[in-house]
XYZ file of C-alpha atoms in Angstrom:
775
model
C 7.912 30.492 18.525
C 7.344 32.767 15.537
C 10.088 34.193 13.374
C 9.252 37.676 14.626
C 10.020 36.687 18.181
C 13.213 34.958 17.116
C 14.358 38.022 15.139
C 13.733 40.311 18.084
C 16.435 38.515 20.041
C 19.035 39.876 17.635
C 18.758 43.236 19.354
C 19.222 41.926 22.889
C 22.079 42.682 25.202
C 22.388 45.314 27.877
C 20.646 47.657 25.517
C 18.823 47.551 22.217
C 21.942 48.447 20.285
C 24.269 46.020 21.991
C 25.589 43.117 19.929
C 23.806 39.837 20.449
C 26.996 37.974 21.385
C 26.973 39.786 24.753
C 24.000 37.721 25.990
C 25.669 34.292 25.567
C 28.841 35.710 27.129
C 27.007 36.958 30.241
C 25.206 33.647 30.688
C 28.429 31.648 30.291
C 30.383 33.817 32.760
C 27.601 33.694 35.349
C 27.273 29.910 35.076
C 31.060 29.495 35.245
C 31.255 31.693 38.375
C 28.394 29.984 40.205
C 29.911 26.553 39.506
C 33.309 27.694 40.774
C 31.765 28.988 44.003
C 29.742 25.794 44.480
C 32.765 23.527 44.218
C 35.340 25.631 46.034
C 33.092 25.737 49.080
C 32.965 21.950 49.374
C 36.594 21.227 50.378
C 36.736 24.521 52.289
C 33.739 23.845 54.536
C 34.633 20.169 54.957
C 38.098 21.204 56.063
C 36.489 23.508 58.630
C 34.461 20.668 60.162
C 37.080 17.915 59.776
C 38.877 18.550 63.120
C 35.684 17.882 65.059
C 35.536 14.304 63.742
C 39.124 13.162 64.033
C 40.164 13.695 60.428
C 38.355 10.566 59.178
C 38.066 10.085 55.368
C 34.393 9.319 55.981
C 33.879 13.001 56.819
C 34.468 13.948 53.162
C 32.270 11.166 51.801
C 29.433 12.058 54.173
C 29.852 15.744 53.346
C 29.653 14.855 49.658
C 26.296 13.177 50.255
C 25.119 16.396 51.893
C 26.348 18.509 48.978
C 24.755 16.138 46.458
C 21.473 16.312 48.381
C 21.658 20.111 48.535
C 22.376 20.075 44.793
C 19.273 17.922 44.298
C 17.250 20.429 46.341
C 18.603 23.252 44.186
C 17.749 21.407 40.982
C 14.285 20.608 42.350
C 13.729 24.297 43.075
C 14.912 25.181 39.555
C 12.531 22.621 38.072
C 9.562 23.929 40.071
C 10.410 27.526 39.231
C 9.901 26.733 35.544
C 6.188 26.394 36.295
C 6.116 30.155 36.816
C 5.189 31.438 33.377
C 6.886 34.829 33.566
C 10.660 34.692 33.171
C 10.848 38.135 34.797
C 9.111 36.787 37.890
C 11.470 33.784 37.957
C 14.474 36.106 37.936
C 12.956 38.216 40.706
C 12.279 35.183 42.925
C 15.814 33.896 42.442
C 17.327 37.277 43.308
C 15.333 37.418 46.531
C 16.504 33.927 47.549
C 20.119 34.829 46.782
C 19.772 37.832 49.107
C 18.216 35.693 51.868
C 21.015 33.103 51.578
C 23.566 35.928 51.901
C 22.475 36.279 55.542
C 24.536 33.126 56.267
C 27.762 34.878 55.231
C 30.599 34.829 56.029
C 30.625 31.047 56.261
C 31.447 29.348 59.558
C 30.694 26.083 61.357
C 27.408 26.521 63.208
C 27.864 25.437 66.818
C 24.169 25.114 67.615
C 24.373 21.298 67.901
C 27.451 21.298 70.172
C 30.176 18.665 69.921
C 29.532 15.489 67.883
C 28.722 12.164 69.519
C 31.439 9.749 68.273
C 28.972 6.847 68.399
C 26.578 8.589 65.959
C 28.458 11.295 64.025
C 26.667 11.158 60.668
C 23.454 12.946 61.652
C 25.455 15.597 63.522
C 27.639 16.202 60.476
C 24.747 16.414 58.013
C 22.746 18.738 60.295
C 25.748 20.976 61.015
C 26.508 21.338 57.308
C 22.859 22.158 56.615
C 22.854 24.888 59.271
C 26.250 26.248 58.213
C 26.161 26.288 54.419
C 22.915 24.678 53.245
C 21.067 27.815 52.111
C 23.759 29.536 50.013
C 24.905 26.219 48.534
C 21.412 25.105 47.469
C 20.529 28.477 45.928
C 23.866 28.661 44.099
C 23.540 25.093 42.825
C 20.171 25.933 41.254
C 21.819 28.604 39.103
C 23.217 26.349 36.361
C 19.927 24.699 35.317
C 17.994 27.942 35.839
C 20.271 30.003 33.632
C 20.287 27.294 30.966
C 16.483 27.237 30.976
C 16.364 31.033 30.740
C 18.958 30.953 27.987
C 16.877 28.471 25.968
C 13.926 30.895 26.104
C 15.924 34.082 25.526
C 17.793 32.521 22.573
C 14.802 30.729 21.043
C 15.065 30.944 17.266
C 18.859 30.731 17.344
C 20.902 27.575 16.813
C 22.567 27.815 20.234
C 19.173 28.167 21.919
C 18.276 24.661 20.744
C 21.180 23.115 22.661
C 21.548 24.929 26.024
C 23.228 21.761 27.343
C 26.505 23.163 25.974
C 26.415 25.627 28.883
C 26.540 22.616 31.220
C 30.068 22.027 29.928
C 30.926 25.627 30.912
C 29.455 24.968 34.352
C 31.545 21.864 34.885
C 34.650 23.549 33.494
C 34.271 26.217 36.181
C 33.851 23.523 38.797
C 36.865 21.596 37.506
C 39.222 24.592 37.492
C 38.028 25.775 40.895
C 38.629 22.374 42.444
C 42.120 22.070 41.011
C 42.983 25.552 42.237
C 42.042 24.685 45.808
C 44.943 22.351 46.723
C 47.419 23.962 44.317
C 46.783 27.676 44.989
C 44.092 28.440 47.544
C 45.030 26.057 50.367
C 48.818 26.674 50.316
C 48.504 30.475 49.925
C 45.471 31.423 52.041
C 44.361 30.679 55.570
C 40.908 29.236 56.210
C 39.764 32.587 57.571
C 40.901 34.314 54.399
C 39.313 31.676 52.175
C 35.838 32.127 53.618
C 35.946 35.893 54.302
C 34.709 38.900 52.350
C 37.903 38.946 50.288
C 37.458 35.228 49.588
C 34.394 33.058 49.006
C 31.870 35.419 50.613
C 33.095 38.260 48.420
C 32.778 36.001 45.373
C 29.155 35.327 46.319
C 28.443 39.080 46.320
C 30.104 39.465 42.897
C 27.945 36.614 41.577
C 24.765 38.330 42.823
C 25.771 41.415 40.828
C 26.148 39.178 37.754
C 22.614 37.857 38.233
C 21.380 41.461 38.473
C 23.105 42.171 35.127
C 21.445 39.061 33.652
C 18.092 40.157 35.019
C 18.550 43.488 33.259
C 19.387 41.623 30.044
C 16.381 39.294 30.333
C 13.974 42.146 31.104
C 15.232 44.152 28.110
C 14.613 41.181 25.775
C 11.418 42.440 24.126
C 10.173 44.869 21.465
C 7.822 46.559 23.895
C 6.997 46.496 27.614
C 4.611 43.518 27.379
C 6.530 40.939 25.335
C 8.831 38.399 26.988
C 10.359 35.093 25.833
C 7.664 32.523 25.119
C 7.513 29.090 26.703
C 9.215 26.304 24.761
C 7.036 23.804 22.886
C 6.291 20.685 24.956
C 7.887 17.381 23.960
C 6.754 13.855 24.805
C 7.321 12.963 28.487
C 10.101 10.548 29.398
C 9.086 6.993 30.282
C 9.785 5.600 33.759
C 12.270 3.187 32.174
C 14.166 6.095 30.651
C 14.129 7.914 33.971
C 15.439 4.833 35.756
C 18.301 4.409 33.280
C 19.262 8.077 33.683
C 19.339 7.715 37.470
C 21.493 4.564 37.324
C 23.910 6.080 34.803
C 24.343 9.063 37.136
C 24.532 6.936 40.302
C 27.458 4.720 39.226
C 30.046 7.521 38.697
C 28.949 9.209 41.936
C 29.462 6.001 43.881
C 32.818 5.340 42.209
C 33.995 8.877 42.957
C 33.465 8.420 46.703
C 34.773 4.860 46.570
C 38.054 5.769 44.899
C 38.457 8.788 47.205
C 38.110 6.641 50.315
C 40.372 3.949 48.858
C 43.154 6.424 48.063
C 42.891 8.545 51.214
C 42.593 5.814 53.840
C 46.346 5.212 53.980
C 47.525 8.751 53.247
C 45.510 11.659 54.568
C 41.973 12.967 54.677
C 42.897 16.168 52.886
C 41.610 18.438 50.102
C 44.447 17.567 47.714
C 43.202 13.950 47.675
C 39.511 14.792 47.851
C 39.469 17.108 44.875
C 41.305 14.951 42.321
C 38.511 12.355 41.894
C 35.858 15.078 42.108
C 37.673 17.224 39.539
C 37.997 14.265 37.168
C 34.317 13.485 37.749
C 33.423 17.020 36.653
C 35.787 16.890 33.696
C 33.870 13.885 32.378
C 30.744 16.076 32.280
C 32.660 18.744 30.350
C 33.688 16.174 27.734
C 30.383 14.304 27.612
C 28.244 17.399 27.004
C 30.406 18.969 24.304
C 29.024 19.155 20.789
C 32.189 17.395 19.590
C 33.673 15.517 22.573
C 37.472 15.479 22.910
C 37.224 11.728 23.543
C 34.605 9.886 21.410
C 32.438 7.245 23.090
C 33.968 4.371 21.092
C 37.446 5.314 22.369
C 36.110 5.596 25.918
C 34.655 2.088 25.713
C 37.999 0.613 24.593
C 40.030 2.309 27.346
C 37.450 1.475 30.022
C 37.497 -2.164 28.931
C 41.259 -2.300 29.562
C 41.630 -0.172 32.700
C 38.487 -1.499 34.373
C 39.737 -5.086 34.203
C 43.182 -4.184 35.590
C 41.897 -2.087 38.498
C 39.357 -4.717 39.547
C 42.390 -6.959 39.954
C 44.684 -4.573 41.856
C 42.024 -2.988 44.102
C 42.327 -5.915 46.498
C 46.075 -5.435 46.989
C 47.504 -2.393 48.766
C 51.127 -3.458 48.783
C 51.739 -2.308 45.193
C 53.704 0.824 44.258
C 51.616 3.638 45.714
C 52.091 6.185 42.930
C 51.431 3.586 40.191
C 48.301 2.296 41.929
C 47.153 5.890 42.502
C 47.412 6.665 38.791
C 45.727 3.439 37.668
C 42.768 3.934 40.005
C 42.213 7.503 38.829
C 42.478 6.564 35.133
C 40.040 3.664 35.516
C 37.626 5.839 37.491
C 37.843 8.631 34.902
C 36.942 6.398 31.955
C 34.215 4.549 33.865
C 32.617 7.886 34.788
C 33.131 9.272 31.275
C 31.473 6.228 29.732
C 28.406 6.601 31.965
C 28.163 10.354 31.403
C 28.550 10.033 27.627
C 25.738 7.470 27.618
C 23.776 9.877 29.796
C 24.384 12.765 27.367
C 23.148 10.615 24.451
C 19.825 10.266 26.278
C 19.287 13.974 27.067
C 15.765 15.155 26.234
C 14.705 18.320 24.322
C 15.323 21.689 26.054
C 11.801 21.941 27.480
C 12.653 18.986 29.761
C 16.106 20.297 30.663
C 15.415 20.901 34.352
C 13.766 17.469 34.715
C 16.852 15.885 33.141
C 19.155 17.649 35.604
C 16.848 16.744 38.481
C 17.039 13.042 37.564
C 20.797 13.277 37.084
C 21.169 14.918 40.500
C 18.933 12.266 42.061
C 21.239 9.616 40.628
C 24.206 11.399 42.190
C 22.513 11.313 45.591
C 21.596 7.627 45.197
C 25.184 6.676 44.301
C 26.706 8.828 47.029
C 24.283 7.664 49.698
C 24.941 4.025 48.801
C 28.698 4.422 49.230
C 28.828 6.813 52.180
C 25.743 5.887 54.219
C 24.376 2.449 53.279
C 27.553 0.465 52.508
C 29.158 1.026 55.949
C 26.019 -0.467 57.501
C 25.556 -3.526 55.269
C 29.232 -4.387 54.589
C 31.848 -5.245 57.213
C 34.631 -4.289 54.785
C 34.950 -1.856 51.880
C 33.174 -3.997 49.302
C 31.235 -1.177 47.628
C 34.135 0.170 45.557
C 35.101 -3.118 43.808
C 31.407 -4.041 43.556
C 30.513 -0.882 41.600
C 33.715 -1.203 39.528
C 32.350 -4.579 38.409
C 28.693 -3.575 37.974
C 29.462 -0.514 35.866
C 30.408 -3.007 33.148
C 26.676 -3.584 32.628
C 26.436 -0.114 31.059
C 28.572 -1.307 28.142
C 27.098 -2.608 24.833
C 25.361 -5.942 25.368
C 25.768 -7.627 21.944
C 22.670 -9.687 21.203
C 24.117 -12.246 18.757
C 24.977 -15.803 19.848
C 28.439 -16.611 21.237
C 31.039 -17.810 18.769
C 33.314 -20.735 19.574
C 36.219 -18.357 20.186
C 34.160 -16.289 22.622
C 33.018 -19.410 24.470
C 36.649 -20.540 24.768
C 37.684 -17.118 26.062
C 34.985 -17.281 28.732
C 36.040 -20.760 29.891
C 39.715 -19.735 29.931
C 38.902 -16.686 32.046
C 37.050 -18.848 34.572
C 39.920 -21.344 34.850
C 42.518 -18.594 35.261
C 40.438 -16.750 37.865
C 40.017 -19.918 39.920
C 43.722 -20.881 39.829
C 44.989 -18.592 42.644
C 42.194 -19.726 44.960
C 42.905 -23.409 44.318
C 46.634 -22.783 44.767
C 46.072 -21.000 48.089
C 43.816 -23.798 49.352
C 46.464 -26.385 48.437
C 49.262 -24.437 50.136
C 47.132 -23.865 53.220
C 46.408 -27.577 53.592
C 49.890 -28.960 52.905
C 52.975 -27.791 54.848
C 55.300 -29.513 52.357
C 53.650 -27.775 49.447
C 54.008 -24.455 51.242
C 57.731 -25.020 51.719
C 58.158 -26.057 48.094
C 56.304 -22.933 46.961
C 58.452 -20.532 49.011
C 61.638 -22.273 47.845
C 60.778 -22.131 44.133
C 58.764 -18.903 43.788
C 60.469 -15.688 44.926
C 57.206 -13.843 44.375
C 54.786 -13.700 47.280
C 51.226 -14.955 46.930
C 49.892 -11.436 46.276
C 52.330 -10.777 43.442
C 51.822 -14.255 41.963
C 48.053 -13.742 42.022
C 48.407 -10.487 40.089
C 50.545 -12.229 37.477
C 48.203 -15.229 37.184
C 45.034 -13.111 36.965
C 46.371 -10.777 34.284
C 45.360 -13.223 31.485
C 41.828 -13.165 32.917
C 41.878 -9.373 32.633
C 42.912 -9.775 28.993
C 39.988 -12.176 28.487
C 37.651 -9.553 29.924
C 38.996 -6.981 27.469
C 38.373 -9.381 24.562
C 34.748 -9.702 25.696
C 34.278 -5.928 26.139
C 31.440 -5.716 23.584
C 29.306 -8.166 25.569
C 28.400 -6.375 28.786
C 27.068 -9.406 30.656
C 30.080 -11.603 29.925
C 32.553 -8.757 30.498
C 30.959 -8.094 33.897
C 30.927 -11.803 34.750
C 34.684 -12.123 34.124
C 35.345 -8.994 36.207
C 33.337 -10.527 39.025
C 35.423 -13.726 38.909
C 38.659 -11.695 38.964
C 37.428 -9.557 41.863
C 36.333 -12.523 43.990
C 39.595 -14.373 43.409
C 41.768 -11.334 44.156
C 39.787 -10.350 47.250
C 39.989 -13.889 48.638
C 43.769 -14.071 48.188
C 44.359 -10.516 49.450
C 43.006 -11.351 52.891
C 46.631 -12.128 53.751
C 46.090 -12.925 57.395
C 43.743 -15.438 58.960
C 41.002 -12.954 59.841
C 39.106 -13.554 63.063
C 36.947 -10.475 62.945
C 36.115 -7.540 60.676
C 33.946 -4.633 61.830
C 33.172 -1.266 60.329
C 32.230 2.106 61.738
C 32.130 5.698 60.547
C 35.853 5.926 61.234
C 36.859 2.916 59.144
C 37.229 -0.875 59.033
C 38.989 -2.530 61.965
C 40.095 -6.150 61.583
C 41.517 -8.593 64.068
C 43.718 -11.246 62.510
C 45.941 -14.080 63.650
C 49.596 -13.814 62.561
C 51.574 -16.729 64.072
C 55.090 -15.885 65.238
C 56.918 -18.942 66.669
C 59.400 -16.763 68.561
C 56.502 -15.148 70.410
C 55.003 -18.477 71.418
C 52.730 -19.055 68.409
C 49.526 -17.140 67.758
C 49.669 -13.342 67.704
C 46.534 -11.225 67.376
C 46.944 -8.055 65.297
C 44.618 -5.077 64.993
C 44.578 -3.461 61.553
C 43.000 -0.438 59.911
C 43.628 -0.489 56.156
C 47.203 -1.688 55.773
C 48.336 -0.238 59.093
C 48.951 -2.284 62.221
C 47.460 -0.639 65.297
C 48.838 -3.170 67.711
C 49.705 -6.825 68.191
C 49.568 -9.138 71.200
C 51.020 -12.603 71.641
C 48.540 -15.127 72.992
C 51.172 -17.215 74.801
C 51.243 -16.501 78.569
C 54.996 -15.900 78.531
C 54.731 -13.014 76.036
C 51.122 -11.911 76.552
C 51.982 -8.764 78.541
C 55.063 -7.780 76.517
C 54.347 -4.608 74.488
C 55.052 -5.048 70.780
C 55.589 -3.095 67.550
C 55.736 0.703 68.097
C 55.204 0.245 71.847
C 58.089 -2.149 72.541
C 60.425 -1.110 75.343
C 63.265 -0.321 72.905
C 61.252 2.126 70.780
C 60.980 5.865 71.518
C 57.510 5.330 72.986
C 58.786 2.586 75.296
C 61.796 4.702 76.239
C 59.586 7.643 77.192
C 57.230 5.521 79.298
C 60.176 3.905 81.099
C 61.976 7.227 81.671
C 58.903 8.930 83.101
C 58.232 5.891 85.293
C 61.640 6.264 86.933
C 60.632 9.692 88.213
C 57.930 8.218 90.404
C 54.165 8.132 90.301
C 52.943 9.260 86.879
C 49.782 10.450 85.222
C 49.803 9.302 81.587
C 47.508 10.237 78.688
C 47.513 8.393 75.362
C 45.758 9.717 72.246
C 44.936 6.669 70.113
C 44.056 3.455 71.907
C 44.777 0.799 69.278
C 45.124 -2.636 70.894
C 45.833 -0.994 74.260
C 49.530 -1.985 74.350
C 50.452 1.158 76.327
C 48.508 -0.322 79.263
C 51.471 -2.625 79.948
C 53.419 0.396 81.253
C 50.822 1.296 83.877
C 51.807 0.475 87.460
C 49.476 0.369 90.426
C 50.446 3.890 91.532
C 50.011 5.396 88.041
C 46.931 6.855 86.366
C 46.383 6.225 82.653
C 43.703 7.572 80.307
C 43.190 6.744 76.637
C 41.641 9.384 74.348
C 39.997 7.537 71.455
C 37.522 8.773 68.845
C 36.193 5.376 67.682
C 34.023 3.476 70.188
C 34.639 0.290 68.179
C 38.393 0.460 68.910
C 37.723 0.823 72.628
C 35.387 -2.167 72.567
C 37.786 -4.430 70.648
C 40.827 -3.542 72.769
C 38.928 -4.304 75.973
C 37.596 -7.676 74.779
C 39.938 -10.401 76.189
C 38.918 -12.648 73.308
C 41.036 -10.407 71.078
C 43.338 -8.308 73.304
C 43.979 -8.387 77.038
C 46.540 -5.609 77.556
C 43.928 -3.453 79.313
C 41.972 -6.205 81.062
C 44.873 -8.386 82.276
C 48.243 -6.614 81.922
C 47.626 -3.187 83.441
C 47.961 -2.727 87.198
C 44.629 -1.158 88.043
C 41.803 0.308 85.956
C 42.333 2.363 82.820
C 39.897 5.006 81.663
C 38.912 5.775 78.061
C 37.500 9.145 76.999
C 35.627 8.969 73.699
C 35.661 11.846 71.224
C 38.071 13.905 69.160
C 41.242 14.399 71.201
C 41.367 18.175 70.714
C 37.884 18.497 72.153
C 38.289 16.024 75.015
C 41.791 17.111 76.064
C 40.546 20.690 76.295
C 38.405 19.580 79.247
C 41.369 18.166 81.198
C 43.004 20.083 84.063
C 46.078 22.131 83.014
C 49.438 21.130 84.482
C 48.296 17.660 85.507
C 50.067 15.164 83.183
C 53.563 13.710 83.391
C 53.439 12.103 79.948
C 51.222 12.581 76.908
C 51.575 10.185 73.948
C 50.008 11.515 70.738
C 49.753 8.374 68.629
C 47.321 9.077 65.785
C 49.498 9.506 62.699
C 50.737 6.032 61.735
C 49.993 5.962 58.008
C 46.199 5.965 58.192
C 44.459 9.208 57.259
C 46.343 11.853 59.193
C 44.281 13.991 61.603
C 46.303 17.124 60.886
C 44.536 19.202 63.522
C 46.412 17.173 66.162
C 49.755 18.456 64.813
C 49.115 22.192 64.573
C 50.988 24.735 66.691
C 47.790 25.397 68.641
C 47.309 21.678 69.324
C 50.911 21.230 70.523
C 50.588 24.337 72.710
C 47.486 22.751 74.235
C 49.342 19.515 74.974
C 52.155 21.413 76.665
C 49.650 23.317 78.798
C 48.398 20.000 80.207
C 51.876 18.942 81.366
C 53.547 19.437 84.705
C 56.684 21.657 84.486
C 58.909 18.638 83.800
C 56.314 16.650 81.900
C 56.837 15.370 78.353
C 54.644 15.104 75.271
C 55.691 12.537 72.637
C 54.442 12.824 69.056
C 54.536 9.489 67.227
C 55.309 10.554 63.640
C 55.885 7.264 61.778
C 54.291 7.590 58.353
C 54.841 5.803 55.044
C 53.565 8.460 52.667
C 53.833 11.907 54.282
C 56.480 14.006 55.959
C 54.722 15.160 59.109
C 57.948 15.428 61.123
C 59.216 18.764 59.790
C 55.901 20.597 60.367
C 55.891 19.248 63.948
C 59.484 20.408 64.487
C 58.588 23.787 62.954
C 55.631 24.126 65.357
C 57.850 23.329 68.372
C 60.423 25.877 67.226
C 57.732 28.503 66.593
C 56.478 27.975 70.155
C 60.016 28.287 71.492
C 59.846 24.929 73.265
C 62.740 22.440 73.566
C 62.382 19.276 71.486
C 64.290 16.085 70.653
C 63.953 13.751 67.686
C 64.597 10.029 67.239
C 64.226 7.560 64.397
C 64.442 4.011 65.749
C 65.056 1.087 63.400
C 63.721 -2.317 64.391
C 66.367 -4.954 65.026
C 66.764 -7.789 62.536
C 67.246 -10.443 65.230
C 63.918 -9.815 66.994
C 60.661 -11.708 66.360
C 58.632 -10.366 63.455
C 55.937 -8.764 65.614
C 58.221 -7.696 68.477
C 59.249 -4.270 67.202
C 58.520 -1.721 64.499
C 60.627 1.149 63.214
C 59.405 4.280 64.951
C 59.896 8.026 64.479
C 59.079 10.384 67.337
C 59.489 13.934 68.601
C 59.380 14.798 72.301
C 58.748 18.221 73.808
C 58.536 19.668 77.275
C 57.478 23.014 78.746
C 60.965 23.352 80.281
C 64.509 22.219 79.377
C 64.594 20.290 82.673
C 61.826 18.041 81.390
C 64.103 16.749 78.626
C 67.312 16.492 80.669
C 67.076 12.705 81.063
C 66.433 12.259 77.346
C 69.289 14.551 76.291
C 71.667 12.251 78.155
C 70.539 9.401 75.859
C 72.552 9.367 72.614
C 69.540 8.089 70.681
C 67.765 11.451 71.030
C 68.992 14.450 69.010
C 68.145 18.139 68.893
C 66.644 18.850 65.437
C 68.160 21.639 63.333
C 66.159 24.738 62.423
C 63.728 24.031 59.607
C 62.459 26.291 56.852
C 59.174 24.368 56.640
C 56.166 26.442 57.647
C 54.485 25.170 60.846
C 50.910 23.968 60.567
C 48.251 25.964 62.377
C 44.508 25.631 62.825
C 44.228 28.110 59.953
C 46.898 26.617 57.678
C 47.875 23.045 56.740
C 49.811 22.023 53.621
C 49.576 18.243 53.219
C 50.407 18.470 49.540
C 53.836 19.808 50.496
C 54.242 16.961 52.990
C 53.542 14.421 50.259
C 56.034 16.114 47.930
C 58.799 16.122 50.561
C 58.202 12.473 51.355
C 58.224 11.397 47.704
C 61.314 13.460 46.866
C 63.135 12.588 50.125
C 64.499 16.129 50.455
C 68.002 16.851 51.803
C 66.493 18.250 55.003
C 64.697 14.978 55.654
C 67.807 12.977 54.818
C 69.857 15.030 57.282
C 67.204 14.643 59.983
C 67.103 10.848 59.638
C 70.820 10.237 59.152
């Protein structure tokens, strides 16, 4: 571009006399706004669709694959649009597409495909998201690369025009701040209807279109006469296929890790925006840092911190019994520096501005590849969640390789790491084969095997850190640590491990001599979903949360005394509730995961349903809100809502509308019991608040398991029971174990409002109201 053309840009702006600094400001604000809209809509729309798929963490990961694919489509459109020579025509085309996409506003879940099939939910989810939000999201996502490409042409001849990639930092800063604002400000203060309405996201979209109009005016005024417009940038040498492949892999690893750490952290807490957005926000922050002219964190510092945190997290990822808040922080720190390392290496490889849109297209393709591997491919090829530790290990290959020969010290470090990594496995094999050795171990080592393994493997992690400048050896040591830790962390003697969209279900053998020997347990994450003794004497005795002494057992027994009963149970687990069904009763399970139904009906694993129930038991597959809505009102004597025990909480089953629906299904003296046991969240006070808002009588009980019972016989259980009438609770009120809860100031959850972040805070702080409730 000639000097004359470059000088003409000095007089650009909204008019010929406007200062030139107005043009960069308009571009930056528009890019910031589009990025904020793109990333606020992701948790908002996913939250809208979440209740239709049981609140599974996989909903967010699958939705992320959709958003990454839509982002790829937007970047592809931006790349193709650069083939249009006239920048004025490009702006016109983009404005038209923005107007067409506005026809999908205000946002809502498109019901064209009906209810999801629980046996094949992924295609339904992807198609529903495409119909609901695909057009506005794809067009918005194209804005960042488009505006950067336009900026490079409008500002040609200026220093900032040579590095439009700086605007990518502004884009990711907008995304980062928008994501953080969602759980902290938007979700607690606004209903879903308000979030997506004309005074929320849809209104923001209209404001953004006006910004693009202002930019179009600026671009069209950038000339000395009516025929001159910004010239095309000079062509640079094309990227090689090797370079393209490296860019895709460097973008794929952080994307995969983001979904992996999200699923790992949310499986045992809640599938909720406050947990979704933290990894995604950190992911975006790494782009902000990586694409700065002077990064806040230099690459050499990133490599040191990743070398330390990566080795530690590869060790602890196998164990979920550690301090939750400490593990949470370590996982996020390790993920942040792994992603930052990859993105800084990616930024070092960015091509000249004329290949900007191709660079973003390849980077977006890498994001889709990484996301699709974790969310779509891994659940099919792995029977457990292997993808997260696997990518944690493999990302070490992005580190410096170091071509020189190994020194004697380095060779010794490698051998030492191998010996240390093998020690826990050899120790476990020895203890498993020798009863005397096992007794000696328990008598002399107060630490359990998990804790001892962490202590023993820590020197191996230190060895990995010492080898951090040799990518292949660093990765090899991480692999040894991961395999050793994963083998030890199995804990139980696993008989079976299967995986579906809704999670990993494992059947294990946990011998309990006081229950006759072998006991089969059904687990999801770290949560027991049922246990059954294999000995004939105890085979049909309900255990854990369903034991006769627990609130669930009390309710089933109390309702049974009234005569013939119709019972509904949301959450099938091992099927232990089937032991309470008599010949004259009718019992139906409402279960979203077909795999759970299959395992609980297989006598090889559990025989509560096949052998212990008197008569057949029906199972209705699908989300409980959807399937219960098809049941006849006023027909149930007892409803057990048992879907909240520590795994990702399906919050839509605890809203005031949901509880009102349960009550509508009951006979006048029927009872609904909400099983509210949860390690990490307070979901009891919102349930009590919903009952009080509905004006329905309720009773609360916190049962503590007895110390003198067999290990698998009972489990501490918290429950709330409600009835349409006071007469329905009369029998329970006569039992001293049930108490009327005091009025609560906690806001009830509704279909339009849920505050899981507040539930986590109350649980962690153990508020006085909770202490009084559980005293």
